[in-house]
PDB file of C-alpha atoms in Angstrom:
ATOM      1  CA  MET A   1     109.818  71.426 101.406  1.00  0.00           C
ATOM      2  CA  LYS A   2     111.147  75.294 102.475  1.00  0.00           C
ATOM      3  CA  ARG A   3     107.524  76.928 102.477  1.00  0.00           C
ATOM      4  CA  SER A   4     104.647  74.713 104.440  1.00  0.00           C
ATOM      5  CA  ILE A   5     101.130  74.833 104.408  1.00  0.00           C
ATOM      6  CA  GLY A   6     101.332  77.596 107.063  1.00  0.00           C
ATOM      7  CA  VAL A   7     101.989  80.191 104.688  1.00  0.00           C
ATOM      8  CA  VAL A   8      97.898  80.340 104.400  1.00  0.00           C
ATOM      9  CA  SER A   9      97.383  81.637 107.630  1.00  0.00           C
ATOM     10  CA  GLY A  10      98.837  84.898 105.853  1.00  0.00           C
ATOM     11  CA  CYS A  11      97.687  93.578 102.493  1.00  0.00           C
ATOM     12  CA  LEU A  12      96.776  97.042 103.364  1.00  0.00           C
ATOM     13  CA  VAL A  13      96.745  99.491 100.583  1.00  0.00           C
ATOM     14  CA  SER A  14      96.086 102.617 102.417  1.00  0.00           C
ATOM     15  CA  ALA A  15      96.925 103.484 106.300  1.00  0.00           C
ATOM     16  CA  LEU A  16      94.401 105.107 108.048  1.00  0.00           C
ATOM     17  CA  ALA A  17      91.217 104.387 106.021  1.00  0.00           C
ATOM     18  CA  ILE A  18      91.259 100.930 106.871  1.00  0.00           C
ATOM     19  CA  VAL A  19      92.264 100.370 109.853  1.00  0.00           C
ATOM     20  CA  GLY A  20      89.003 100.783 111.832  1.00  0.00           C
ATOM     21  CA  ALA A  21      87.740  97.979 109.265  1.00  0.00           C
ATOM     22  CA  GLU A  22      90.770  95.560 110.276  1.00  0.00           C
ATOM     23  CA  ALA A  23      89.776  95.875 113.768  1.00  0.00           C
ATOM     24  CA  ALA A  24      86.372  94.516 113.100  1.00  0.00           C
ATOM     25  CA  TRP A  25      87.594  91.306 111.183  1.00  0.00           C
ATOM     26  CA  ALA A  26      90.427  91.009 113.264  1.00  0.00           C
ATOM     27  CA  ALA A  27      87.536  90.170 116.683  1.00  0.00           C
ATOM     28  CA  ASP A  28      86.065  87.939 114.299  1.00  0.00           C
ATOM     29  CA  LEU A  29      88.469  85.751 114.007  1.00  0.00           C
ATOM     30  CA  ALA A  30      87.733  81.979 115.632  1.00  0.00           C
ATOM     31  CA  SER A  31      90.604  80.621 118.161  1.00  0.00           C
ATOM     32  CA  HIS A  32      90.215  77.079 117.227  1.00  0.00           C
ATOM     33  CA  ARG A  33      92.550  74.000 116.976  1.00  0.00           C
ATOM     34  CA  ALA A  34      92.265  71.748 113.200  1.00  0.00           C
ATOM     35  CA  THR A  35      93.519  68.411 112.408  1.00  0.00           C
ATOM     36  CA  TYR A  36      93.454  68.196 108.207  1.00  0.00           C
ATOM     37  CA  ARG A  37      94.524  64.550 106.338  1.00  0.00           C
ATOM     38  CA  MET A  38      97.392  64.985 103.948  1.00  0.00           C
ATOM     39  CA  GLY A  39      97.560  62.790 100.927  1.00  0.00           C
ATOM     40  CA  LEU A  40      99.278  63.287  97.654  1.00  0.00           C
ATOM     41  CA  SER A  41      96.636  64.614  95.363  1.00  0.00           C
ATOM     42  CA  ALA A  42      98.743  65.002  92.133  1.00  0.00           C
ATOM     43  CA  SER A  43     101.965  63.094  90.870  1.00  0.00           C
ATOM     44  CA  ARG A  44     103.848  65.491  87.733  1.00  0.00           C
ATOM     45  CA  SER A  45     106.487  64.140  85.370  1.00  0.00           C
ATOM     46  CA  GLY A  46     109.618  64.219  87.014  1.00  0.00           C
ATOM     47  CA  SER A  47     108.916  63.796  90.724  1.00  0.00           C
ATOM     48  CA  GLY A  48     109.378  60.198  91.232  1.00  0.00           C
ATOM     49  CA  MET A  49     106.640  60.452  93.775  1.00  0.00           C
ATOM     50  CA  ALA A  50     104.059  57.436  94.468  1.00  0.00           C
ATOM     51  CA  ASN A  51     102.486  58.328  97.462  1.00  0.00           C
ATOM     52  CA  ALA A  52     102.656  60.817 100.455  1.00  0.00           C
ATOM     53  CA  ASN A  53     100.480  61.419 103.692  1.00  0.00           C
ATOM     54  CA  GLY A  54     100.601  62.468 106.364  1.00  0.00           C
ATOM     55  CA  ALA A  55      98.425  64.964 108.730  1.00  0.00           C
ATOM     56  CA  TRP A  56      98.295  68.694 109.922  1.00  0.00           C
ATOM     57  CA  THR A  57      97.612  70.224 113.303  1.00  0.00           C
ATOM     58  CA  TYR A  58      96.705  73.528 113.260  1.00  0.00           C
ATOM     59  CA  GLN A  59      96.086  76.252 116.260  1.00  0.00           C
ATOM     60  CA  PHE A  60      95.257  79.484 115.942  1.00  0.00           C
ATOM     61  CA  ILE A  61      94.594  81.835 119.403  1.00  0.00           C
ATOM     62  CA  ASP A  62      93.800  85.563 119.888  1.00  0.00           C
ATOM     63  CA  ALA A  63      95.748  86.574 122.874  1.00  0.00           C
ATOM     64  CA  CYS A  64      94.541  89.849 123.197  1.00  0.00           C
ATOM     65  CA  ASP A  65      97.715  91.975 122.043  1.00  0.00           C
ATOM     66  CA  GLY A  66      98.227  89.671 119.292  1.00  0.00           C
ATOM     67  CA  TRP A  67      97.521  86.309 117.392  1.00  0.00           C
ATOM     68  CA  ILE A  68      99.341  83.215 118.101  1.00  0.00           C
ATOM     69  CA  THR A  69     100.024  80.499 115.601  1.00  0.00           C
ATOM     70  CA  GLU A  70     101.133  76.869 116.158  1.00  0.00           C
ATOM     71  CA  PHE A  71     101.184  74.108 113.572  1.00  0.00           C
ATOM     72  CA  ARG A  72     103.017  71.103 113.355  1.00  0.00           C
ATOM     73  CA  LEU A  73     102.850  69.150 109.847  1.00  0.00           C
ATOM     74  CA  VAL A  74     104.096  65.343 109.527  1.00  0.00           C
ATOM     75  CA  ILE A  75     104.209  64.193 106.074  1.00  0.00           C
ATOM     76  CA  THR A  76     105.941  60.899 105.123  1.00  0.00           C
ATOM     77  CA  TYR A  77     106.859  60.597 101.043  1.00  0.00           C
ATOM     78  CA  ALA A  78     107.050  57.887  99.472  1.00  0.00           C
ATOM     79  CA  TYR A  79     109.382  57.578  96.176  1.00  0.00           C
ATOM     80  CA  SER A  80     108.381  55.158  92.981  1.00  0.00           C
ATOM     81  CA  GLU A  81     112.172  53.653  92.995  1.00  0.00           C
ATOM     82  CA  GLY A  82     111.609  52.657  96.514  1.00  0.00           C
ATOM     83  CA  GLY A  83     112.009  54.111  99.949  1.00  0.00           C
ATOM     84  CA  GLN A  84     110.138  56.908 101.821  1.00  0.00           C
ATOM     85  CA  VAL A  85     111.056  59.986 103.825  1.00  0.00           C
ATOM     86  CA  ALA A  86     109.514  61.130 107.028  1.00  0.00           C
ATOM     87  CA  THR A  87     108.925  64.805 107.526  1.00  0.00           C
ATOM     88  CA  THR A  88     108.271  67.130 110.283  1.00  0.00           C
ATOM     89  CA  THR A  89     107.591  70.833 110.476  1.00  0.00           C
ATOM     90  CA  ASP A  90     106.629  73.293 113.112  1.00  0.00           C
ATOM     91  CA  PHE A  91     105.685  76.360 113.904  1.00  0.00           C
ATOM     92  CA  LEU A  92     105.297  78.614 116.189  1.00  0.00           C
ATOM     93  CA  GLY A  93     104.323  82.963 115.042  1.00  0.00           C
ATOM     94  CA  TRP A  94     103.175  85.375 117.387  1.00  0.00           C
ATOM     95  CA  GLU A  95     101.623  88.640 115.812  1.00  0.00           C
ATOM     96  CA  SER A  96     100.497  92.045 117.398  1.00  0.00           C
ATOM     97  CA  LYS A  97      97.104  93.088 116.378  1.00  0.00           C
ATOM     98  CA  ASP A  98      98.260  96.294 114.511  1.00  0.00           C
ATOM     99  CA  GLY A  99     100.131  94.112 112.191  1.00  0.00           C
ATOM    100  CA  LEU A 100     103.459  96.014 113.010  1.00  0.00           C
ATOM    101  CA  ASN A 101     105.548  93.648 114.898  1.00  0.00           C
ATOM    102  CA  TYR A 102     106.179  89.552 114.144  1.00  0.00           C
ATOM    103  CA  ARG A 103     108.016  86.612 116.124  1.00  0.00           C
ATOM    104  CA  PHE A 104     107.936  83.116 114.767  1.00  0.00           C
ATOM    105  CA  ARG A 105     110.387  79.933 114.703  1.00  0.00           C
ATOM    106  CA  VAL A 106     110.588  77.483 112.500  1.00  0.00           C
ATOM    107  CA  ARG A 107     111.889  73.965 112.690  1.00  0.00           C
ATOM    108  CA  GLN A 108     112.239  71.189 109.933  1.00  0.00           C
ATOM    109  CA  SER A 109     113.301  67.834 110.191  1.00  0.00           C
ATOM    110  CA  ARG A 110     113.691  64.919 108.272  1.00  0.00           C
ATOM    111  CA  GLU A 111     113.157  61.135 109.701  1.00  0.00           C
ATOM    112  CA  GLY A 112     113.779  62.542 113.158  1.00  0.00           C
ATOM    113  CA  GLN A 113     116.947  65.028 112.935  1.00  0.00           C
ATOM    114  CA  VAL A 114     116.670  68.171 112.428  1.00  0.00           C
ATOM    115  CA  THR A 115     117.640  69.922 109.256  1.00  0.00           C
ATOM    116  CA  GLU A 116     116.765  73.332 109.503  1.00  0.00           C
ATOM    117  CA  GLU A 117     115.787  75.896 112.301  1.00  0.00           C
ATOM    118  CA  VAL A 118     114.777  79.243 111.648  1.00  0.00           C
ATOM    119  CA  GLU A 119     114.282  81.833 114.518  1.00  0.00           C
ATOM    120  CA  GLY A 120     113.874  85.728 114.807  1.00  0.00           C
ATOM    121  CA  SER A 121     111.168  88.739 114.422  1.00  0.00           C
ATOM    122  CA  ALA A 122     110.178  91.467 112.409  1.00  0.00           C
ATOM    123  CA  LYS A 123     108.774  95.270 112.785  1.00  0.00           C
ATOM    124  CA  LEU A 124     107.099  97.372 109.919  1.00  0.00           C
ATOM    125  CA  LYS A 125     107.913 101.152 110.510  1.00  0.00           C
ATOM    126  CA  GLY A 126     104.045 102.001 109.784  1.00  0.00           C
ATOM    127  CA  VAL A 127     100.916 100.671 108.057  1.00  0.00           C
ATOM    128  CA  GLY A 128     100.895  99.964 104.667  1.00  0.00           C
ATOM    129  CA  GLN A 129     105.153 100.508 105.103  1.00  0.00           C
ATOM    130  CA  GLY A 130     108.408  98.037 104.649  1.00  0.00           C
ATOM    131  CA  GLY A 131     110.332  97.249 107.782  1.00  0.00           C
ATOM    132  CA  ILE A 132     113.219  94.975 109.034  1.00  0.00           C
ATOM    133  CA  ALA A 133     113.230  90.973 109.502  1.00  0.00           C
ATOM    134  CA  SER A 134     115.816  89.618 112.261  1.00  0.00           C
ATOM    135  CA  TYR A 135     116.981  86.377 112.178  1.00  0.00           C
ATOM    136  CA  THR A 136     118.692  84.279 114.835  1.00  0.00           C
ATOM    137  CA  ARG A 137     118.975  81.030 113.798  1.00  0.00           C
ATOM    138  CA  PRO A 138     120.347  79.564 112.061  1.00  0.00           C
ATOM    139  CA  GLU A 139     122.631  83.097 111.944  1.00  0.00           C
ATOM    140  CA  ALA A 140     122.200  86.558 112.843  1.00  0.00           C
ATOM    141  CA  ARG A 141     121.400  88.450 109.885  1.00  0.00           C
ATOM    142  CA  THR A 142     118.683  91.009 108.574  1.00  0.00           C
ATOM    143  CA  ILE A 143     117.047  91.753 105.490  1.00  0.00           C
ATOM    144  CA  LYS A 144     114.582  94.636 104.668  1.00  0.00           C
ATOM    145  CA  LEU A 145     111.092  93.740 103.901  1.00  0.00           C
ATOM    146  CA  PRO A 146     109.386  95.997 101.020  1.00  0.00           C
ATOM    147  CA  LYS A 147     106.761  98.279 101.439  1.00  0.00           C
ATOM    148  CA  GLY A 148     103.263  96.731 101.741  1.00  0.00           C
ATOM    149  CA  THR A 149     104.626  94.022 103.330  1.00  0.00           C
ATOM    150  CA  LEU A 150     101.746  91.876 105.716  1.00  0.00           C
ATOM    151  CA  PHE A 151     102.335  89.168 108.395  1.00  0.00           C
ATOM    152  CA  PRO A 152     100.296  85.467 108.141  1.00  0.00           C
ATOM    153  CA  THR A 153      97.260  87.043 110.104  1.00  0.00           C
ATOM    154  CA  ALA A 154      97.011  90.293 108.500  1.00  0.00           C
ATOM    155  CA  HIS A 155      97.041  88.981 104.764  1.00  0.00           C
ATOM    156  CA  THR A 156      93.928  86.665 106.723  1.00  0.00           C
ATOM    157  CA  ILE A 157      91.911  89.588 107.269  1.00  0.00           C
ATOM    158  CA  ARG A 158      92.838  91.515 104.092  1.00  0.00           C
ATOM    159  CA  LEU A 159      91.478  88.368 101.930  1.00  0.00           C
ATOM    160  CA  ILE A 160      88.764  88.071 103.877  1.00  0.00           C
ATOM    161  CA  GLU A 161      87.979  91.886 103.890  1.00  0.00           C
ATOM    162  CA  THR A 162      88.755  92.345  99.953  1.00  0.00           C
ATOM    163  CA  ALA A 163      86.660  88.659  99.769  1.00  0.00           C
ATOM    164  CA  ASN A 164      83.603  90.465 101.973  1.00  0.00           C
ATOM    165  CA  LYS A 165      83.528  93.519  99.658  1.00  0.00           C
ATOM    166  CA  GLY A 166      83.148  91.353  96.407  1.00  0.00           C
ATOM    167  CA  GLY A 167      86.808  91.873  95.512  1.00  0.00           C
ATOM    168  CA  ARG A 168      88.657  89.102  93.378  1.00  0.00           C
ATOM    169  CA  ILE A 169      92.115  89.781  93.311  1.00  0.00           C
ATOM    170  CA  LEU A 170      94.783  90.940  95.894  1.00  0.00           C
ATOM    171  CA  ALA A 171      98.117  90.940  95.345  1.00  0.00           C
ATOM    172  CA  ARG A 172     100.564  92.116  98.441  1.00  0.00           C
ATOM    173  CA  PRO A 173     104.278  90.810  99.807  1.00  0.00           C
ATOM    174  CA  LEU A 174     103.928  88.350 102.543  1.00  0.00           C
ATOM    175  CA  PHE A 175     106.401  87.410 105.016  1.00  0.00           C
ATOM    176  CA  ASP A 176     106.022  84.394 107.496  1.00  0.00           C
ATOM    177  CA  GLY A 177     109.358  83.457 108.473  1.00  0.00           C
ATOM    178  CA  GLN A 178     109.457  80.045 107.250  1.00  0.00           C
ATOM    179  CA  GLY A 179     112.820  79.804 105.090  1.00  0.00           C
ATOM    180  CA  GLU A 180     115.482  82.292 104.825  1.00  0.00           C
ATOM    181  CA  GLU A 181     114.312  83.919 101.307  1.00  0.00           C
ATOM    182  CA  GLY A 182     112.630  87.034 103.289  1.00  0.00           C
ATOM    183  CA  ALA A 183     109.095  88.317 101.890  1.00  0.00           C
ATOM    184  CA  LEU A 184     107.324  86.300  99.097  1.00  0.00           C
ATOM    185  CA  GLU A 185     105.053  88.211  96.473  1.00  0.00           C
ATOM    186  CA  THR A 186     101.673  86.912  96.616  1.00  0.00           C
ATOM    187  CA  SER A 187      98.550  87.102  94.472  1.00  0.00           C
ATOM    188  CA  ALA A 188      95.279  85.978  95.431  1.00  0.00           C
ATOM    189  CA  GLN A 189      91.930  85.273  93.517  1.00  0.00           C
ATOM    190  CA  ILE A 190      89.135  85.187  95.188  1.00  0.00           C
ATOM    191  CA  GLY A 191      85.773  83.134  93.960  1.00  0.00           C
ATOM    192  CA  ARG A 192      82.221  84.000  94.853  1.00  0.00           C
ATOM    193  CA  ALA A 193      80.922  82.928  98.407  1.00  0.00           C
ATOM    194  CA  MET A 194      79.621  79.477  98.638  1.00  0.00           C
ATOM    195  CA  ALA A 195      76.931  78.320 100.523  1.00  0.00           C
ATOM    196  CA  PRO A 196      77.869  75.785 103.315  1.00  0.00           C
ATOM    197  CA  GLN A 197      78.758  72.498 102.158  1.00  0.00           C
ATOM    198  CA  SER A 198      77.582  69.012 104.010  1.00  0.00           C
ATOM    199  CA  ALA A 199      80.761  67.860 105.613  1.00  0.00           C
ATOM    200  CA  ALA A 200      81.533  65.228 107.609  1.00  0.00           C
ATOM    201  CA  VAL A 201      83.125  67.258 110.225  1.00  0.00           C
ATOM    202  CA  VAL A 202      80.078  69.382 111.756  1.00  0.00           C
ATOM    203  CA  SER A 203      80.806  72.736 113.809  1.00  0.00           C
ATOM    204  CA  PRO A 204      79.295  75.663 114.687  1.00  0.00           C
ATOM    205  CA  LEU A 205      82.371  77.199 112.993  1.00  0.00           C
ATOM    206  CA  LEU A 206      81.850  75.766 109.378  1.00  0.00           C
ATOM    207  CA  ASN A 207      78.132  77.097 109.771  1.00  0.00           C
ATOM    208  CA  SER A 208      78.648  80.251 107.123  1.00  0.00           C
ATOM    209  CA  PRO A 209      79.381  80.611 103.558  1.00  0.00           C
ATOM    210  CA  ALA A 210      83.284  80.473 102.264  1.00  0.00           C
ATOM    211  CA  TRP A 211      85.149  81.914  99.722  1.00  0.00           C
ATOM    212  CA  PRO A 212      87.170  79.208  97.267  1.00  0.00           C
ATOM    213  CA  MET A 213      90.877  81.084  97.001  1.00  0.00           C
ATOM    214  CA  ARG A 214      94.084  80.490  94.968  1.00  0.00           C
ATOM    215  CA  MET A 215      97.167  82.042  95.787  1.00  0.00           C
ATOM    216  CA  ALA A 216     100.074  81.970  94.036  1.00  0.00           C
ATOM    217  CA  PHE A 217     103.886  82.466  95.567  1.00  0.00           C
ATOM    218  CA  PHE A 218     106.311  84.453  93.583  1.00  0.00           C
ATOM    219  CA  PRO A 219     110.471  85.294  94.666  1.00  0.00           C
ATOM    220  CA  MET A 220     110.455  89.019  95.428  1.00  0.00           C
ATOM    221  CA  GLY A 221     111.579  90.694  91.550  1.00  0.00           C
ATOM    222  CA  SER A 222     110.923  87.025  90.264  1.00  0.00           C
ATOM    223  CA  THR A 223     110.324  87.327  86.108  1.00  0.00           C
ATOM    224  CA  ASP A 224     109.340  83.520  86.208  1.00  0.00           C
ATOM    225  CA  PRO A 225     105.738  83.938  85.074  1.00  0.00           C
ATOM    226  CA  LEU A 226     105.479  80.234  86.942  1.00  0.00           C
ATOM    227  CA  PRO A 227     104.865  80.686  90.885  1.00  0.00           C
ATOM    228  CA  GLU A 228     107.598  78.723  93.348  1.00  0.00           C
ATOM    229  CA  PHE A 229     104.581  77.393  94.770  1.00  0.00           C
ATOM    230  CA  GLU A 230     100.317  77.748  95.120  1.00  0.00           C
ATOM    231  CA  MET A 231      97.755  77.021  97.035  1.00  0.00           C
ATOM    232  CA  SER A 232      93.947  76.891  97.170  1.00  0.00           C
ATOM    233  CA  LEU A 233      91.226  76.908 100.035  1.00  0.00           C
ATOM    234  CA  ASN A 234      87.723  77.558 101.437  1.00  0.00           C
ATOM    235  CA  TYR A 235      88.212  80.457 104.238  1.00  0.00           C
ATOM    236  CA  HIS A 236      85.207  81.356 106.248  1.00  0.00           C
ATOM    237  CA  ALA A 237      84.721  85.020 107.619  1.00  0.00           C
ATOM    238  CA  ASN A 238      86.238  83.847 110.860  1.00  0.00           C
ATOM    239  CA  GLY A 239      89.563  82.999 109.528  1.00  0.00           C
ATOM    240  CA  VAL A 240      88.818  79.147 109.174  1.00  0.00           C
ATOM    241  CA  ALA A 241      90.243  77.022 106.332  1.00  0.00           C
ATOM    242  CA  GLU A 242      88.882  73.897 104.634  1.00  0.00           C
ATOM    243  CA  ASP A 243      89.686  71.757 101.500  1.00  0.00           C
ATOM    244  CA  ILE A 244      93.311  72.808 101.329  1.00  0.00           C
ATOM    245  CA  GLU A 245      95.464  71.505  98.705  1.00  0.00           C
ATOM    246  CA  GLN A 246      98.953  73.399  98.060  1.00  0.00           C
ATOM    247  CA  ILE A 247     100.510  72.857  94.602  1.00  0.00           C
ATOM    248  CA  PHE A 248     103.997  72.534  93.804  1.00  0.00           C
ATOM    249  CA  LYS A 249     106.237  72.075  90.564  1.00  0.00           C
ATOM    250  CA  THR A 250     106.370  68.273  90.381  1.00  0.00           C
ATOM    251  CA  PHE A 251     103.141  67.301  92.789  1.00  0.00           C
ATOM    252  CA  SER A 252     100.581  68.951  94.469  1.00  0.00           C
ATOM    253  CA  LEU A 253      99.101  68.014  98.406  1.00  0.00           C
ATOM    254  CA  LYS A 254      95.728  68.066  99.482  1.00  0.00           C
ATOM    255  CA  GLY A 255      94.022  68.582 103.194  1.00  0.00           C
ATOM    256  CA  ARG A 256      91.049  67.878 104.084  1.00  0.00           C
ATOM    257  CA  LEU A 257      89.366  68.778 107.745  1.00  0.00           C
ATOM    258  CA  GLU A 258      89.266  65.416 110.013  1.00  0.00           C
ATOM    259  CA  SER A 259      88.920  67.623 113.295  1.00  0.00           C
ATOM    260  CA  ILE A 260      87.779  71.108 114.694  1.00  0.00           C
ATOM    261  CA  GLU A 261      87.228  72.465 118.144  1.00  0.00           C
ATOM    262  CA  ILE A 262      86.601  75.943 119.101  1.00  0.00           C
ATOM    263  CA  LEU A 263      89.285  77.357 121.755  1.00  0.00           C
ATOM    264  CA  PRO A 264      88.127  79.658 124.520  1.00  0.00           C
ATOM    265  CA  ARG A 265      89.036  83.451 124.369  1.00  0.00           C
ATOM    266  CA  THR A 266      91.909  84.316 126.925  1.00  0.00           C
ATOM    267  CA  LYS A 267      90.917  86.216 129.333  1.00  0.00           C
ATOM    268  CA  CYS A 268      92.285  89.867 128.858  1.00  0.00           C
TER     269      CYS A 268
END
């Protein structure tokens, strides 16, 4: 699984007109740590998947000049023909608050053995413009990022801003550094805000309405009408996500919030 749930964390339509609004929304994103219990929610024909379970631990921190996102996704897959495989994805990213600079490190492991490491940085020429991603692992190389590319936190901010204004669709390129494919074209459908639901987890971070969203991810320039994968989740205005589901072509994983805590603000 080259891309993991971290792609959520993740559309500038014009530059100067929206920078002030972006900053206001950014200030509302909550530093927090959350754990989701992961499980198989669907297995389609040809997947060979009998079961899957694990945990996703996610941490988001306002680090004064930028945001730090860190997560670990541990999943054990069991197959219908027998046998199982334990996988781990570790991700660390830093993103500047102007949305123009990004650093990332990803490590994929299988049965305790590292199978893939991706590391590098990316820079946009300006708000709403394209840029360059520079990889140092697995090998040194650069790729171009298309005009309008967003990094993960900027993408989250744009989703929430669009939802708050009553928007229902957002389509922008997204670059998160997971895998070596470069940016993905994303299309998000946004539902109407829902009142807080009674949940097993009680936290002031969940006391606000949340918007249901479904996002589809396509390789840039793809003519295939079917996405590479999809994700559905409920986003609060503070950036906290609930009821996460990642939908692949042959199976789906569901993440249910198990615990959440507010992290102290960094002294700047």
